[in-house]
Amino acid sequence: MVGELDDTENSGNGEKETKTTGTRCVKSQRSPLGATLTYLMSPRFLIYVSCALSIWGDRMWHFAMSVFLIELYGQNLLLTAVFGLVVAGSVLIFGVLIGDWIDRKPRNKVAHASLFIQNASVTACCVVLMLVFSYRREMEQIWNGWLTVVCYASVITLAAMANLAGTALTITIQRDWIVSLTGSNRGQLAGMNAAVRRLDQVISIFAPLSVGQVMTWASHVIGCGFILGWNLLSLLVEFLFLSRVFQLVPQLAVKPQQHTMGHFLDRPQDAVNMQGETDFWETTAVFTHKSRSLDKDHKSNLEGQWNTANGFRLCLRNTHRLLCTCRDGWETYCRQNVFLAGLGLAFLYMTVLGFDCITTGYAYTQGIGGSLLSILTALSALSGLLGTILFTWLRGHYGLVTTGIISSWLHIGCLMLCVFSVFAPGSPFDMAVFSFPLNKNSSSNHKLFKEDQVHVYSFERNLNQPILPDRSSIHWTNSTVLFDGQQDPEQPESYISIILLFSGVILARIGLWSFDLTVTQLLQENIPEAERGAVNGVQCSLNYLMDLIHFVLVLLAPRPQQFGMLVFISILFVTTGHVLYFFYARKCKMRNAHVNKTVKKSTWTPPT
């Protein structure tokens, strides 16, 4: 009896201690310091830090690669063009396969593998670049210079692998983990998407500046070492943070069961392997039975032929399976109810009206200096930040679909300034240039032809210098191209055209990023969990396809006089993308109206 009383008292004391401890924890959480510590250890903050580190490394790496490739190939843009083609082509080809792999594997293994492959590829690439910069002359004398070519190919291949792994990591974290983390709370999902995009905008300014200062004041070798050290440190921190998020969010460990309707994501690999093993053993049994009646020499020849045939069949089977995976991935993408919205977003990538090397190169030929271009780049990032704020406000007041409509009109309206700039005073646009291949007899066209042959580009009226010259001495700042050996370009007759152009590009980014966030959240909310990887992989492939088309058009029309035509084509593609979204919005509104009407009919009761 006494023991029971003691146990009761001890249990009562334990309950009191538990309550006291719980009260202290609640009080500590309510205090500012406790709330801060709780937020710093929360999955949301860990995701933000991981995304920030990854984005910072990507921005530094892509900026530095442009500089390194220019320096390696004698101030020529050939390696840079090959690098862009390989990177875009690799995502275009393997985007669906990456998405399929993301859907089939556990979330933590996908994130860790993508993180390791990306950082390991960048690290290996930095090592190769450091060796090339340090022993370039010695390498050029080995194998008649072929060792240098091998190093160039290795750098581009490793960079493409890093980009593929980075694409997989972006899809995994920003398109899957964030959705699972926020659950059914669409407000939190919109907030996290906007926060990650704000980080992207801010980092896109300061990351290139940081590595650019290192390369300017030190050397390219030290710049490679700086990026190498950053990637190793980032690898460790991101690995620990993502592992912690996976432990704190139980739903990340639950992978949805895939459908059994013959879908390409659901084809059981065991069945394929089992069928392959059955064919293997049947073929082996038949071969063994036949080979007993043959001589040893003849038997060895048959074995060699059988091994070759079996390897060829296995290769064909795997190739066919990969092609079927790609085909079914595109079919899955087209089957989604947000297909038109995603396709509309992809069309927006086919434009020269953005802050890339093409637009900044054109601005330089029109008398805009590097310092002013840096300021304009910062203003564009600020405009993007305003776009994320506008998205959050519009979504809270008008809903997600209506936010996309408003953002589309804002984007198109601001880009109209770019159209006006083509006809404004100071514009170099000249339709006579497009008749150049057909009419070489005119004196003006003959003069342009001569200048293009000898690569002499006069800055008189800034008409004859290509946007991307074939060979010149170039300095690269943050998305800015500066030419050595020439004075600053003469002032044009009027700055009205270039002012209208950049005003439209900068202001349009408000609607652009708001629209981008809208479509991103629509994809997150409407794609089934088992198909997120495949659909987002196809979306990345479409985006890179449109980006490739825009670079091809620039190669076909490289002169400043032809830039106006590129503006018209860009406006056409952008308008087409928004029209596709309007069709999706109309379809969505009609579907919601039908659902509301059905609900009203089902809840209607006759009067008594």
XYZ file of C-alpha atoms in Angstrom:
608
model
C 0.000 0.000 0.000
C 2.819 2.324 0.910
C 4.560 1.453 -2.373
C 1.405 2.329 -4.294
C 1.192 5.692 -2.521
C 4.840 6.352 -3.272
C 4.256 5.516 -6.915
C 1.248 7.793 -7.005
C 3.207 10.641 -5.430
C 6.111 10.105 -7.798
C 3.782 10.071 -10.776
C 2.130 13.212 -9.527
C 5.480 14.897 -9.097
C 6.460 13.739 -12.564
C 3.308 15.261 -14.021
C 4.011 18.519 -12.184
C 7.573 18.545 -13.459
C 6.350 17.824 -16.995
C 3.830 20.645 -16.790
C 6.465 22.979 -15.403
C 8.886 22.053 -18.162
C 6.175 22.468 -20.782
C 5.262 25.868 -19.358
C 8.879 26.947 -19.491
C 9.167 25.778 -23.076
C 6.030 27.694 -24.036
C 7.342 30.810 -22.299
C 10.717 30.453 -24.002
C 8.983 30.040 -27.318
C 6.905 33.110 -26.684
C 9.973 35.192 -25.910
C 11.621 36.923 -28.887
C 14.830 34.955 -28.495
C 12.994 31.652 -28.279
C 10.856 32.475 -31.299
C 13.967 33.412 -33.253
C 15.728 30.177 -32.333
C 12.642 28.187 -33.221
C 12.453 29.829 -36.639
C 16.182 29.333 -37.283
C 15.746 25.608 -36.647
C 12.538 25.319 -38.650
C 12.424 23.442 -41.972
C 11.385 26.598 -43.809
C 14.518 28.526 -42.793
C 16.751 25.546 -43.571
C 15.209 25.344 -47.037
C 15.825 29.070 -47.572
C 19.482 28.758 -46.601
C 19.996 25.709 -48.807
C 18.374 27.438 -51.782
C 20.414 30.601 -51.186
C 23.695 28.689 -51.095
C 22.788 26.715 -54.206
C 21.664 29.812 -56.145
C 24.777 31.755 -55.103
C 27.034 28.974 -56.324
C 25.141 28.665 -59.604
C 25.284 32.395 -60.313
C 29.015 32.571 -59.576
C 29.736 29.507 -61.661
C 27.800 30.559 -64.769
C 29.316 34.032 -64.696
C 32.850 32.703 -64.197
C 32.457 30.082 -66.947
C 31.735 32.821 -69.491
C 34.899 34.653 -68.493
C 37.053 31.517 -68.371
C 35.957 30.275 -71.802
C 36.600 33.688 -73.338
C 40.114 33.759 -71.870
C 40.911 30.180 -72.863
C 40.076 30.515 -76.547
C 41.973 33.664 -77.416
C 39.213 36.208 -76.797
C 36.842 34.298 -79.121
C 33.206 33.480 -78.418
C 33.329 30.009 -79.997
C 33.795 28.072 -76.758
C 31.108 30.154 -75.064
C 28.662 29.357 -77.876
C 29.523 25.644 -77.721
C 29.089 25.708 -73.943
C 25.638 27.291 -74.215
C 24.596 24.841 -76.915
C 25.753 21.777 -74.950
C 24.139 22.936 -71.702
C 20.797 23.751 -73.306
C 20.844 20.650 -75.501
C 21.625 18.340 -72.580
C 18.627 19.585 -70.559
C 16.444 19.423 -73.665
C 17.384 15.773 -74.223
C 17.689 14.469 -70.658
C 15.102 16.636 -68.890
C 12.384 13.972 -69.100
C 14.741 11.229 -67.919
C 15.793 13.349 -64.955
C 12.149 13.870 -64.030
C 11.453 10.142 -64.298
C 14.407 9.421 -62.027
C 13.146 11.969 -59.467
C 9.711 10.322 -59.387
C 11.080 6.788 -58.955
C 13.657 7.368 -56.211
C 13.254 8.409 -52.549
C 13.343 12.146 -51.978
C 16.395 12.241 -49.731
C 18.464 10.069 -52.088
C 17.536 12.254 -55.072
C 18.466 15.455 -53.232
C 21.752 14.083 -51.896
C 22.770 12.516 -55.211
C 21.963 15.687 -57.183
C 23.804 17.836 -54.662
C 26.890 15.619 -54.699
C 27.027 15.295 -58.508
C 26.591 19.041 -59.018
C 29.276 20.119 -56.572
C 31.651 17.311 -57.544
C 31.352 18.270 -61.218
C 31.993 21.941 -60.487
C 34.949 21.033 -58.264
C 36.497 18.784 -60.923
C 35.916 21.466 -63.544
C 37.668 24.063 -61.377
C 40.637 21.739 -60.953
C 40.926 21.267 -64.733
C 40.663 25.017 -65.303
C 43.349 25.727 -62.704
C 45.680 23.264 -64.424
C 44.975 24.791 -67.851
C 45.566 28.354 -66.651
C 48.753 27.344 -64.832
C 50.314 25.084 -67.489
C 48.688 26.300 -70.664
C 51.861 26.700 -72.712
C 53.176 23.286 -71.729
C 49.846 21.614 -72.595
C 49.783 23.175 -76.049
C 53.031 21.372 -76.867
C 51.722 17.922 -75.866
C 50.034 15.781 -78.567
C 50.238 18.715 -80.980
C 47.816 20.686 -78.851
C 45.212 17.928 -78.552
C 45.640 17.775 -74.782
C 44.306 21.321 -74.614
C 41.315 20.305 -76.734
C 40.668 17.388 -74.377
C 40.754 19.787 -71.429
C 38.274 22.114 -73.163
C 35.939 19.193 -73.859
C 36.265 18.011 -70.255
C 35.407 21.467 -68.920
C 32.279 21.755 -71.067
C 31.194 18.181 -70.289
C 31.635 18.635 -66.542
C 29.788 21.955 -66.688
C 26.888 20.293 -68.526
C 26.773 17.542 -65.892
C 26.726 20.147 -63.143
C 23.858 21.942 -64.864
C 21.858 18.716 -65.208
C 22.382 17.916 -61.538
C 21.454 21.487 -60.622
C 18.249 21.143 -62.641
C 17.400 17.939 -60.768
C 18.087 19.637 -57.428
C 15.921 22.636 -58.341
C 13.005 20.408 -59.347
C 13.394 18.344 -56.185
C 13.539 21.193 -53.682
C 11.557 24.012 -55.279
C 8.913 21.933 -57.050
C 8.447 19.018 -54.656
C 9.847 19.529 -51.159
C 8.319 23.003 -50.747
C 4.909 21.666 -51.786
C 5.128 18.803 -49.289
C 6.369 21.167 -46.587
C 3.458 23.604 -46.912
C 0.834 20.906 -47.352
C -2.577 22.266 -48.323
C -1.780 25.817 -47.186
C -1.642 27.701 -50.494
C -0.779 30.973 -48.791
C 2.379 29.496 -47.291
C 3.243 27.935 -50.656
C 2.933 31.312 -52.387
C 5.020 32.950 -49.656
C 7.833 30.419 -49.938
C 7.868 30.623 -53.744
C 8.072 34.420 -53.580
C 10.803 34.314 -50.930
C 12.974 31.951 -52.983
C 12.510 34.154 -56.042
C 13.527 37.249 -54.069
C 16.666 35.460 -52.965
C 17.349 34.649 -56.613
C 16.977 38.283 -57.673
C 19.259 39.657 -54.952
C 21.896 36.951 -55.385
C 21.966 37.464 -59.171
C 23.493 40.912 -58.470
C 25.984 40.200 -55.711
C 27.237 36.709 -56.612
C 28.806 37.699 -59.966
C 30.234 40.820 -58.354
C 31.939 38.785 -55.633
C 33.686 36.332 -57.935
C 34.365 39.105 -60.454
C 36.246 41.114 -57.858
C 38.339 38.076 -56.936
C 39.279 37.445 -60.571
C 39.983 41.135 -61.181
C 42.201 41.817 -58.176
C 43.827 38.367 -57.973
C 43.854 35.975 -60.946
C 41.743 33.423 -62.761
C 43.463 30.596 -60.890
C 42.528 32.130 -57.540
C 39.019 32.706 -58.903
C 38.753 28.989 -59.661
C 40.044 28.201 -56.187
C 37.470 30.555 -54.663
C 34.620 28.801 -56.487
C 36.074 25.396 -55.580
C 36.211 26.275 -51.884
C 32.706 27.722 -51.974
C 31.300 24.533 -53.526
C 32.945 22.269 -50.980
C 31.650 24.381 -48.080
C 28.223 24.679 -49.684
C 28.097 20.915 -50.242
C 28.614 20.236 -46.535
C 26.109 22.829 -45.298
C 23.413 21.952 -47.826
C 23.807 18.233 -47.127
C 23.355 18.753 -43.372
C 20.427 21.160 -43.776
C 18.544 19.024 -46.294
C 19.059 15.942 -44.133
C 17.658 17.861 -41.173
C 14.628 18.992 -43.180
C 13.986 15.398 -44.245
C 13.998 14.363 -40.581
C 11.724 17.207 -39.449
C 9.086 16.734 -42.162
C 7.701 13.175 -41.996
C 5.641 13.490 -45.174
C 8.854 13.775 -47.223
C 9.622 10.143 -46.368
C 6.306 9.014 -47.855
C 6.588 8.475 -51.594
C 3.182 8.221 -53.301
C 2.212 4.897 -54.809
C 2.426 5.062 -58.559
C -0.522 4.146 -60.746
C -0.842 0.758 -62.425
C -2.268 1.798 -65.783
C 0.841 1.128 -67.822
C 2.176 4.585 -67.155
C 5.850 5.026 -67.910
C 6.567 5.993 -64.306
C 4.867 2.848 -63.093
C 6.509 0.265 -65.283
C 7.978 -2.095 -62.711
C 11.653 -2.454 -63.342
C 11.599 -5.859 -61.658
C 9.224 -7.167 -64.314
C 11.498 -5.886 -67.048
C 14.525 -7.438 -65.390
C 12.652 -10.680 -64.771
C 11.647 -10.888 -68.421
C 15.236 -10.200 -69.413
C 16.488 -12.909 -67.067
C 13.901 -15.385 -68.415
C 14.987 -14.716 -71.984
C 18.577 -15.039 -70.893
C 18.119 -18.460 -69.274
C 15.938 -19.789 -72.093
C 18.515 -18.706 -74.641
C 21.283 -20.185 -72.501
C 19.453 -23.523 -72.226
C 18.887 -23.739 -75.974
C 22.465 -22.752 -76.669
C 23.800 -25.343 -74.187
C 21.679 -28.080 -75.717
C 22.904 -27.302 -79.213
C 26.515 -26.789 -78.261
C 26.878 -30.292 -76.865
C 27.041 -31.689 -80.403
C 29.678 -29.259 -81.598
C 33.432 -29.213 -81.394
C 35.162 -27.025 -78.852
C 36.445 -24.514 -81.419
C 33.069 -24.170 -83.047
C 31.503 -23.851 -79.602
C 33.778 -20.948 -78.662
C 32.882 -19.146 -81.905
C 29.183 -19.564 -81.211
C 29.674 -18.281 -77.675
C 31.343 -15.150 -78.995
C 28.583 -14.579 -81.549
C 25.894 -15.187 -78.929
C 27.480 -12.752 -76.467
C 27.689 -10.076 -79.165
C 24.084 -10.622 -80.235
C 22.856 -10.645 -76.650
C 24.715 -7.420 -75.841
C 23.317 -5.770 -78.960
C 19.780 -6.858 -78.055
C 20.215 -5.569 -74.524
C 21.448 -2.220 -75.830
C 18.477 -1.944 -78.199
C 16.081 -2.852 -75.398
C 17.474 -0.194 -73.081
C 17.430 2.411 -75.857
C 13.831 1.574 -76.682
C 12.881 1.828 -73.009
C 14.517 5.263 -72.724
C 12.763 6.494 -75.853
C 9.451 5.224 -74.523
C 10.124 7.023 -71.256
C 10.727 10.291 -73.111
C 7.638 9.829 -75.276
C 5.386 8.986 -72.340
C 6.832 11.885 -70.353
C 5.765 14.354 -73.034
C 2.364 12.666 -73.225
C 2.014 13.010 -69.462
C 2.869 16.694 -69.691
C 0.294 17.301 -72.429
C -2.305 15.419 -70.371
C -2.103 17.861 -67.452
C -4.896 20.385 -67.006
C -2.243 23.116 -66.616
C -0.610 22.204 -69.917
C -1.514 25.503 -71.606
C -0.207 27.541 -68.672
C 3.130 25.719 -68.676
C 3.452 25.994 -72.451
C 2.704 29.707 -72.226
C 5.480 30.144 -69.686
C 7.935 28.326 -71.981
C 7.120 30.726 -74.850
C 8.310 33.617 -72.688
C 11.863 32.237 -72.866
C 12.047 33.043 -76.607
C 12.900 36.712 -76.196
C 15.819 39.093 -76.560
C 14.135 41.524 -74.160
C 16.011 40.446 -71.054
C 19.251 41.256 -69.275
C 21.506 38.767 -71.009
C 24.657 39.257 -73.069
C 22.618 39.943 -76.210
C 20.641 42.908 -74.906
C 23.595 44.370 -73.038
C 25.823 43.928 -76.087
C 23.274 45.790 -78.193
C 23.089 48.554 -75.581
C 26.861 48.965 -75.695
C 26.773 49.485 -79.452
C 24.242 52.242 -78.845
C 26.479 54.274 -76.545
C 25.620 52.832 -73.130
C 28.725 52.333 -70.979
C 29.500 49.510 -68.596
C 28.832 51.477 -65.408
C 25.389 52.540 -66.585
C 24.602 48.972 -67.647
C 25.477 47.770 -64.148
C 23.023 50.287 -62.701
C 20.340 49.166 -65.131
C 20.970 45.540 -64.140
C 20.472 46.448 -60.496
C 17.241 48.259 -61.392
C 16.016 45.164 -63.226
C 16.641 43.050 -60.132
C 14.741 45.598 -58.034
C 11.910 45.414 -60.546
C 11.890 41.640 -60.160
C 11.606 42.027 -56.384
C 8.598 44.297 -56.879
C 7.109 41.582 -59.074
C 7.308 39.035 -56.251
C 5.636 41.495 -53.862
C 2.913 42.234 -56.421
C 2.288 38.506 -56.880
C 1.746 37.973 -53.163
C -0.678 40.913 -52.943
C -2.652 40.024 -56.078
C -2.975 36.369 -55.137
C -4.337 37.280 -51.728
C -6.949 39.679 -53.178
C -7.964 38.168 -56.541
C -6.882 34.541 -56.546
C -4.156 32.729 -58.419
C -5.676 32.500 -61.906
C -6.717 36.164 -61.977
C -3.230 37.127 -60.773
C -1.820 35.491 -63.895
C -4.198 37.463 -66.124
C -3.284 40.798 -64.523
C 0.429 39.961 -64.677
C 0.126 39.025 -68.355
C -1.441 42.350 -69.313
C 1.138 44.228 -67.246
C 3.975 42.350 -68.949
C 2.643 42.922 -72.472
C 1.828 46.561 -71.790
C 5.334 47.361 -70.566
C 6.931 45.552 -73.520
C 5.049 47.862 -75.879
C 7.649 50.466 -74.947
C 10.236 48.202 -76.581
C 8.168 48.156 -79.769
C 7.984 51.951 -79.762
C 11.758 52.103 -79.279
C 12.286 50.445 -82.674
C 10.737 53.465 -84.431
C 11.936 56.147 -81.995
C 14.736 58.622 -82.818
C 18.172 57.071 -82.386
C 17.062 53.564 -83.372
C 19.461 51.793 -85.790
C 16.636 49.662 -87.231
C 16.886 49.471 -91.017
C 14.710 47.195 -93.149
C 17.157 47.540 -96.049
C 19.565 45.240 -94.204
C 17.201 42.287 -94.649
C 17.402 42.606 -98.431
C 21.192 42.446 -98.282
C 21.597 38.851 -99.561
C 19.317 39.565 -102.520
C 20.673 42.954 -103.548
C 24.402 43.477 -103.315
C 24.577 46.101 -106.012
C 23.564 49.045 -103.888
C 26.404 51.093 -102.514
C 25.216 50.974 -98.906
C 24.814 47.216 -98.869
C 28.119 46.745 -100.656
C 29.782 48.867 -97.990
C 28.247 46.775 -95.219
C 29.363 43.609 -96.996
C 32.944 44.822 -97.166
C 32.969 45.866 -93.530
C 31.534 42.528 -92.476
C 34.232 40.682 -94.387
C 37.181 42.478 -92.829
C 35.572 42.815 -89.396
C 35.965 46.567 -89.261
C 33.123 47.996 -87.257
C 32.863 51.748 -87.158
C 31.086 53.326 -84.260
C 29.705 56.008 -86.541
C 26.032 55.983 -85.664
C 26.800 52.575 -84.087
C 25.277 50.726 -87.034
C 27.912 48.311 -88.204
C 29.185 46.570 -85.095
C 27.675 43.123 -84.496
C 25.927 42.547 -81.207
C 28.203 39.558 -80.613
C 31.424 40.124 -82.615
C 33.392 37.204 -83.947
C 36.714 38.196 -82.406
C 37.660 41.057 -80.118
C 39.220 41.726 -76.773
C 36.427 41.560 -74.271
C 36.038 42.337 -70.584
C 33.010 40.869 -68.855
C 31.268 42.510 -65.964
C 27.928 41.472 -64.514
C 26.130 40.547 -67.754
C 28.005 43.355 -69.508
C 30.305 43.173 -72.521
C 33.111 45.735 -72.810
C 35.545 45.912 -75.741
C 39.242 46.622 -75.486
C 41.249 48.560 -78.016
C 38.407 50.973 -78.716
C 37.271 54.172 -77.172
C 33.844 54.442 -75.681
C 31.230 54.523 -78.430
C 30.280 57.923 -79.723
C 27.036 59.363 -78.520
C 24.131 58.494 -80.808
C 21.942 61.109 -82.380
C 19.275 60.511 -79.747
C 18.930 58.398 -76.607
C 15.138 58.179 -76.873
C 15.196 54.717 -78.475
C 17.527 53.108 -75.946
C 15.683 54.778 -73.046
C 12.362 53.363 -74.244
C 13.922 49.933 -74.758
C 15.373 49.599 -71.280
C 12.371 51.238 -69.638
C 10.184 48.575 -71.195
C 12.559 45.721 -70.290
C 12.932 46.856 -66.665
C 9.256 47.602 -66.036
C 8.153 44.409 -67.783
C 10.026 42.323 -65.231
C 7.390 43.229 -62.645
C 4.699 41.454 -64.627
C 7.127 38.773 -65.832
C 8.130 37.525 -62.402
C 4.588 37.797 -61.071
C 3.402 35.679 -64.011
C 6.272 33.216 -63.528
C 5.349 32.708 -59.872
C 1.701 32.258 -60.844
C 2.397 29.481 -63.331
C 4.927 27.879 -60.972
C 2.322 27.611 -58.213
C -0.307 26.342 -60.654
C 2.071 23.557 -61.637
C 2.790 22.795 -57.979
C -0.877 22.633 -57.014
C -2.292 20.731 -59.983
C 0.351 18.144 -60.874
C -0.119 14.781 -59.122
C 2.606 14.077 -56.612
C 3.709 10.943 -58.458
C 4.284 12.923 -61.669
C 5.918 16.120 -60.412
C 9.392 15.145 -61.512
C 8.397 14.070 -65.022
C 6.199 17.097 -65.738
C 8.729 19.593 -64.369
C 11.470 17.843 -66.335
C 9.498 18.357 -69.544
C 8.866 21.972 -68.534
C 12.616 22.559 -68.177
C 13.191 20.962 -71.584
C 10.625 23.298 -73.167
C 12.199 26.327 -71.513
C 15.641 25.429 -72.827
C 14.216 24.704 -76.282
C 12.804 28.225 -76.517
C 16.070 29.632 -75.196
C 17.944 27.792 -77.945
C 15.605 29.183 -80.587
C 16.242 32.723 -79.400
C 20.017 32.271 -79.693
C 19.635 30.786 -83.177
C 17.635 33.822 -84.264
C 20.373 36.087 -82.946
C 22.930 34.170 -85.010
C 20.760 34.666 -88.092
C 20.314 38.396 -87.414
C 23.394 39.535 -85.479
C 23.637 43.205 -86.472
C 22.188 46.139 -84.508
C 20.156 47.198 -87.556
C 18.375 43.836 -87.307
C 17.698 44.014 -83.580
C 14.323 45.624 -84.207
C 13.156 42.525 -86.067
C 14.265 40.403 -83.107
C 12.160 42.653 -80.881
C 9.091 42.039 -83.073
C 9.642 38.274 -83.033
C 10.112 38.330 -79.258
C 6.868 40.261 -78.790
C 5.099 37.716 -81.002
C 6.313 34.777 -78.899
C 5.584 36.531 -75.600
C 2.066 37.460 -76.734
C 1.468 33.885 -77.890
C 2.534 32.611 -74.467
C 0.130 34.909 -72.671
C -2.705 34.049 -75.076
C -2.170 30.380 -74.217
C -2.505 31.298 -70.570
C -5.706 33.234 -71.316
C -7.155 30.080 -72.861
C -6.211 28.151 -69.736
C -7.761 30.825 -67.484
C -10.999 30.783 -69.512
C -11.142 27.001 -69.306
C -10.499 27.153 -65.566
C -13.222 29.776 -65.019
C -15.738 27.698 -66.990
C -14.876 24.597 -64.994
C -15.274 26.433 -61.696
C -18.601 27.897 -62.819
C -19.846 24.436 -63.737
C -18.765 23.061 -60.367
C -20.520 25.889 -58.509
C -23.708 25.355 -60.506
C -23.625 21.624 -59.740
C -23.134 22.307 -56.037
C -26.074 24.723 -55.970
C -28.338 22.185 -57.659
C -27.313 19.440 -55.245
C -27.999 21.628 -52.192
C -31.347 23.014 -53.464
C -34.415 21.846 -51.531
C -37.999 22.329 -52.789
C -40.254 24.621 -50.752
C -42.721 22.930 -48.437
